[in-house]
Amino acid sequence: MEKIDIRTLPRTELLDFLLSRGEKAFRAKQIEQWLWQKGVARFEEMGNLPRALRDLLGEHFETRPAAVSAARESRDGTAKLAVVFHDGQLAEMVVIPSRNKATACISTQVGCKLRCSFCATGAIGFARDLEAAEIFDQVIIARKYLEERGMSLANIVLMGMGEPLLNLDRVLDAARRVTDPEALAISPYRLTLSTAGIPEGIRRLADEGVRFHLAISLHSAVNATRDRLMPINKAYPLEALSDAIAYFVQKTGTRPTIEYLLLDGVNDTPRQAEALARFCRAFPVKVNIIEYHPVDGSPYRRSRPETRDRFVAFLESKNMVVNTRRSRGEDIDAACGQLANKSR
Ligand code: SF4
């Protein structure tokens, strides 16, 4: 009999299984606490379950926890972890410490279909979606990595490999487990989902009433430029994206973040700054200006500091909220857009 991963079972199916074998309903909750709250994957370690039940679970189910296959630490303390899944597929995640707290940047797919031209992940193509448990496991891995170093996990960003809104059911399931008071109980306000801009996905997030933060990788507010940087823009141009963001803001009452990777001579000109300011007039947003880290074979360069400062000053003159962010882990290829499974 082929065993299935118990963590793919909805609560109702786990309950049906237990009741059909004469077990009590409260065992479902106990099992879920082991799996999702304590991060314990082995049935024999589930100490408050009777031996017969642990054996029964072992006969029918298995768990396939993800594991770290390689880790590299940057000069600035940022760590890139290669995470291997049950079928040998690999995705990278990044842990970014700041004093005794840290942010974990986790992946939602192995590779990515969207092929943004500045991104190393896009260049390796797409292998598969990650299961909810595989996304969840990265949080467990980050927590353990940090605990061993005397730090705690403060924030989670779904900004590693992949486009979360193209794997939305599993992403929402993982987010529910991470934030559930009976699982990891991490506040949804400490979770950020970053998207290249899939309008129907953004609308669905709004309709689902999510309480986590939304970030949109914009990188240009000029369609022709964005088409070149992010081919997804040809399917969903800026007008459609703008409507979806407005819908999200109106439904959730939150202020999304616009991520903007500054590229020399491409999207850092006065015309591009004006277009960005116009785009952001439609809703309340924060803008994160991010430094570019070149990837192998990239045609792009980082903007000059004086160009960056002029760009930021222009936006601020329009009363926009702007942060300039240095992305971290450049020396280990862990900075924004650098995740390419080189650890393999
Ligand atoms: S930037 Fe994000 S959406 Fe674009 S190719 Fe890279 S991982 Fe995919």
XYZ file of C-alpha atoms and ligand atoms in Angstrom:
352
model
C 0.000 0.000 0.000
C 1.414 3.361 -0.990
C 1.562 5.696 1.982
C 0.447 9.283 1.698
C 1.911 12.286 3.474
C -0.326 12.868 6.478
C 0.262 16.605 6.228
C -1.625 16.726 2.905
C -4.819 15.517 4.646
C -7.447 18.119 5.544
C -8.608 17.915 9.190
C -11.944 16.386 8.104
C -10.245 13.469 6.317
C -7.895 12.821 9.213
C -10.906 12.806 11.517
C -12.815 10.383 9.251
C -9.805 8.071 9.180
C -9.511 8.047 12.985
C -13.247 7.583 13.635
C -13.441 4.747 11.106
C -10.723 2.957 13.111
C -12.511 3.416 16.423
C -10.261 6.249 17.638
C -11.543 9.278 19.561
C -12.016 12.603 17.725
C -9.639 14.509 20.029
C -6.731 12.459 18.649
C -6.958 14.471 15.396
C -6.175 17.640 17.310
C -3.292 15.981 19.143
C -1.812 14.713 15.885
C -2.140 18.127 14.258
C -0.440 19.757 17.240
C 2.553 17.460 16.802
C 2.700 18.079 13.078
C 1.999 21.792 12.862
C 2.693 23.263 16.282
C 5.714 21.304 17.453
C 7.046 20.533 13.979
C 7.479 16.839 14.875
C 7.403 14.596 11.824
C 8.033 11.105 13.292
C 5.003 9.244 14.662
C 7.118 7.478 17.300
C 7.963 10.872 18.838
C 4.269 11.730 19.365
C 4.447 10.890 23.049
C 0.806 11.423 24.079
C -0.557 9.010 21.431
C -1.008 5.354 22.433
C 1.529 2.993 20.851
C -1.245 1.243 18.823
C -2.290 4.542 17.254
C 1.288 5.501 16.422
C 1.683 2.111 14.702
C -1.601 2.572 12.832
C -0.501 5.976 11.568
C 2.840 4.520 10.506
C 1.066 1.774 8.523
C -1.020 4.236 6.500
C 0.899 7.470 6.401
C 4.312 8.970 6.261
C 5.687 12.471 6.649
C 8.168 13.940 4.259
C 9.861 16.783 6.078
C 12.169 19.040 4.096
C 15.812 19.148 5.155
C 18.731 21.509 4.731
C 21.225 20.086 2.253
C 23.674 22.999 2.226
C 24.133 26.303 4.024
C 26.328 29.292 3.285
C 26.796 32.308 5.513
C 27.527 35.765 4.201
C 29.963 38.294 5.683
C 26.932 40.294 6.857
C 25.408 37.273 8.700
C 22.824 36.487 6.035
C 22.514 32.745 5.445
C 21.395 30.985 2.313
C 19.977 27.518 2.964
C 19.398 24.959 0.222
C 16.321 22.964 1.186
C 15.811 19.518 -0.285
C 12.379 17.903 -0.594
C 11.308 14.243 -0.637
C 11.712 13.903 -4.411
C 15.188 15.434 -4.464
C 13.971 18.821 -5.728
C 15.680 21.780 -4.161
C 14.727 25.362 -3.346
C 16.730 28.059 -1.668
C 15.689 30.198 1.258
C 17.459 33.046 3.005
C 17.693 34.012 6.675
C 18.532 37.644 7.266
C 19.483 38.499 10.865
C 19.265 41.939 12.370
C 20.583 42.041 15.966
C 18.910 39.113 17.751
C 15.922 38.851 15.408
C 15.706 37.789 11.800
C 13.623 37.697 8.656
C 13.213 34.468 6.705
C 12.759 34.781 2.963
C 11.128 31.550 1.834
C 10.276 29.946 -1.501
C 6.897 28.870 -2.830
C 7.948 27.051 -6.005
C 11.010 25.218 -7.293
C 12.165 27.712 -9.907
C 9.723 30.151 -11.488
C 7.698 30.398 -14.708
C 7.784 34.162 -14.969
C 11.317 34.679 -16.256
C 11.868 38.257 -15.106
C 14.952 39.330 -17.014
C 16.904 40.531 -13.955
C 16.292 37.412 -11.869
C 18.458 34.318 -11.531
C 15.492 32.176 -10.444
C 13.586 33.003 -13.627
C 16.617 31.933 -15.667
C 16.615 28.365 -14.263
C 13.008 27.742 -15.334
C 10.238 26.022 -13.401
C 10.224 22.528 -11.867
C 7.144 22.345 -9.641
C 4.951 23.994 -7.033
C 5.825 23.446 -3.399
C 3.268 21.722 -1.183
C 1.870 23.670 1.782
C 3.912 21.468 4.126
C 7.076 22.195 2.138
C 6.482 25.933 2.478
C 5.675 25.477 6.177
C 8.850 23.389 6.691
C 10.992 26.328 5.618
C 9.588 28.314 8.550
C 10.443 25.433 10.901
C 13.943 25.277 9.404
C 14.452 29.042 9.808
C 13.234 28.926 13.404
C 15.581 26.074 14.294
C 18.534 27.697 12.518
C 17.961 30.904 14.475
C 17.314 29.228 17.838
C 20.659 27.444 17.545
C 22.267 30.879 17.202
C 20.363 32.569 20.017
C 18.059 34.515 17.701
C 14.351 34.479 17.021
C 12.266 34.655 13.876
C 10.595 38.057 13.565
C 9.301 38.220 10.001
C 8.566 35.911 7.102
C 8.575 37.097 3.512
C 7.317 34.933 0.648
C 9.894 36.421 -1.649
C 12.273 33.547 -2.383
C 11.944 31.351 -5.444
C 8.663 31.368 -7.320
C 5.507 33.416 -7.723
C 3.266 32.791 -4.682
C 0.072 33.787 -6.478
C 0.615 30.997 -9.018
C 0.548 28.487 -6.155
C -2.052 30.277 -4.113
C -4.087 27.424 -2.605
C -0.974 25.882 -1.073
C 0.445 29.252 -0.049
C -2.791 30.127 1.762
C -2.834 26.717 3.429
C 0.782 27.175 4.597
C 0.040 30.725 5.799
C -2.947 29.433 7.746
C -0.764 26.836 9.467
C 1.946 29.382 10.247
C -0.486 31.878 11.748
C -2.978 29.468 13.366
C -2.953 29.891 17.190
C -3.034 26.074 17.368
C -0.039 25.764 15.037
C 2.921 28.164 14.925
C 0.829 31.152 16.092
C 2.934 33.710 14.240
C 1.047 36.972 13.786
C -0.168 37.439 10.189
C 1.128 41.003 10.372
C 4.632 39.534 10.388
C 4.072 37.799 7.081
C 4.549 39.443 3.676
C 3.561 37.966 0.342
C 5.447 39.425 -2.586
C 4.064 39.104 -6.096
C 5.136 40.034 -9.603
C 1.538 41.188 -10.069
C -1.143 38.628 -10.918
C -4.371 40.670 -10.712
C -6.778 37.776 -10.092
C -4.500 36.494 -7.316
C -4.407 39.911 -5.657
C -8.215 40.122 -5.850
C -8.543 36.658 -4.363
C -6.266 37.615 -1.456
C -8.553 40.579 -0.806
C -11.676 38.398 -1.000
C -10.134 35.821 1.357
C -9.670 38.645 3.880
C -5.989 37.885 4.439
C -4.344 39.915 7.171
C -0.797 39.557 5.974
C 1.102 42.239 4.138
C 1.191 42.529 0.326
C 4.247 43.625 -1.653
C 4.224 44.153 -5.406
C 7.419 43.859 -7.440
C 6.789 46.721 -9.834
C 10.242 47.754 -11.104
C 8.769 50.119 -13.692
C 5.525 52.036 -14.124
C 6.046 52.303 -17.893
C 4.471 49.387 -19.772
C 7.169 49.108 -22.453
C 9.955 48.978 -19.838
C 8.064 46.610 -17.565
C 7.301 44.308 -20.525
C 11.044 43.973 -20.981
C 11.864 43.473 -17.298
C 8.891 41.309 -16.393
C 7.222 39.478 -19.308
C 4.139 38.861 -17.100
C 3.342 42.533 -17.768
C 2.362 41.642 -21.344
C -0.455 39.463 -19.983
C -1.335 41.828 -17.121
C -0.330 45.390 -17.973
C -0.044 48.158 -15.407
C -3.675 49.263 -15.777
C -4.958 45.800 -14.742
C -2.442 45.633 -11.907
C -3.422 49.091 -10.675
C -7.118 48.122 -10.582
C -6.299 44.982 -8.578
C -4.154 46.901 -6.061
C -6.917 49.493 -5.638
C -9.388 46.649 -4.993
C -7.043 45.090 -2.422
C -6.544 48.401 -0.612
C -10.249 49.163 -0.587
C -11.149 45.696 0.762
C -8.381 45.251 3.324
C -7.702 48.845 4.351
C -3.959 48.099 4.261
C -1.079 49.864 2.551
C 0.865 47.586 0.175
C 4.558 47.995 -0.552
C 5.842 48.679 -4.037
C 9.224 47.025 -4.597
C 11.425 48.816 -7.113
C 14.806 47.426 -8.130
C 16.808 50.340 -9.485
C 18.640 49.515 -12.749
C 21.108 51.869 -14.332
C 19.670 53.692 -17.346
C 16.636 51.372 -17.492
C 14.154 52.423 -14.824
C 16.018 55.150 -12.906
C 15.402 58.116 -15.233
C 13.271 61.205 -14.383
C 10.573 59.931 -16.779
C 10.435 56.632 -14.897
C 10.273 58.427 -11.543
C 7.351 60.528 -12.777
C 5.555 57.409 -14.045
C 6.070 55.710 -10.679
C 4.701 58.712 -8.807
C 1.656 58.769 -11.116
C 1.086 55.016 -10.650
C 1.203 55.349 -6.874
C -1.280 58.240 -6.781
C -4.194 55.796 -7.054
C -3.750 54.211 -3.585
C -1.749 54.567 -0.365
C 1.526 52.649 -0.732
C 5.074 52.578 0.575
C 7.875 52.344 -1.944
C 10.982 50.250 -1.299
C 13.886 51.177 -3.533
C 16.207 48.162 -3.763
C 19.805 48.025 -4.902
C 20.445 45.633 -7.745
C 22.951 42.796 -7.404
C 24.124 41.570 -10.797
C 23.595 37.898 -11.633
C 25.637 35.879 -14.140
C 25.068 37.029 -17.713
C 22.825 39.921 -16.673
C 22.624 42.895 -19.026
C 21.807 45.172 -16.080
C 23.910 47.269 -13.729
C 23.199 48.868 -10.382
C 22.169 52.538 -10.561
C 24.772 55.108 -9.588
C 24.371 56.474 -6.044
C 23.707 60.033 -7.289
C 21.016 58.767 -9.710
C 19.421 56.752 -6.910
C 19.423 59.773 -4.601
C 17.826 61.972 -7.280
C 15.178 59.313 -7.941
C 14.334 59.028 -4.237
C 14.339 62.827 -3.739
C 11.851 63.210 -6.597
C 9.466 60.677 -5.052
C 9.780 62.307 -1.642
C 9.026 65.695 -3.199
C 5.680 64.119 -4.161
C 5.084 63.235 -0.491
C 5.567 59.534 -1.066
C 6.792 57.193 1.677
C 10.096 55.830 0.374
C 12.667 53.479 1.955
C 15.969 52.698 0.351
C 16.928 49.122 1.074
C 20.272 47.469 0.682
C 19.583 43.841 -0.007
C 21.817 41.489 1.929
C 23.894 38.395 1.263
C 25.353 39.546 -2.056
C 28.628 37.614 -1.576
C 26.760 34.273 -1.315
C 24.234 34.977 -4.112
C 21.419 35.338 -1.589
C 20.368 38.893 -2.409
C 17.110 39.798 -4.163
C 16.899 38.055 -7.536
C 20.023 35.929 -6.981
C 18.494 32.594 -5.918
C 19.421 30.086 -8.599
C 19.966 26.739 -6.837
C 23.720 27.070 -7.315
C 24.033 25.006 -4.133
C 23.043 21.995 -6.209
S 11.594 37.988 -9.732
Fe 10.149 36.600 -8.725
S 8.502 36.371 -10.240
Fe 10.269 37.176 -11.369
S 11.341 35.355 -12.172
Fe 12.257 35.888 -10.176
S 11.180 34.597 -8.694
Fe 9.917 34.662 -10.560
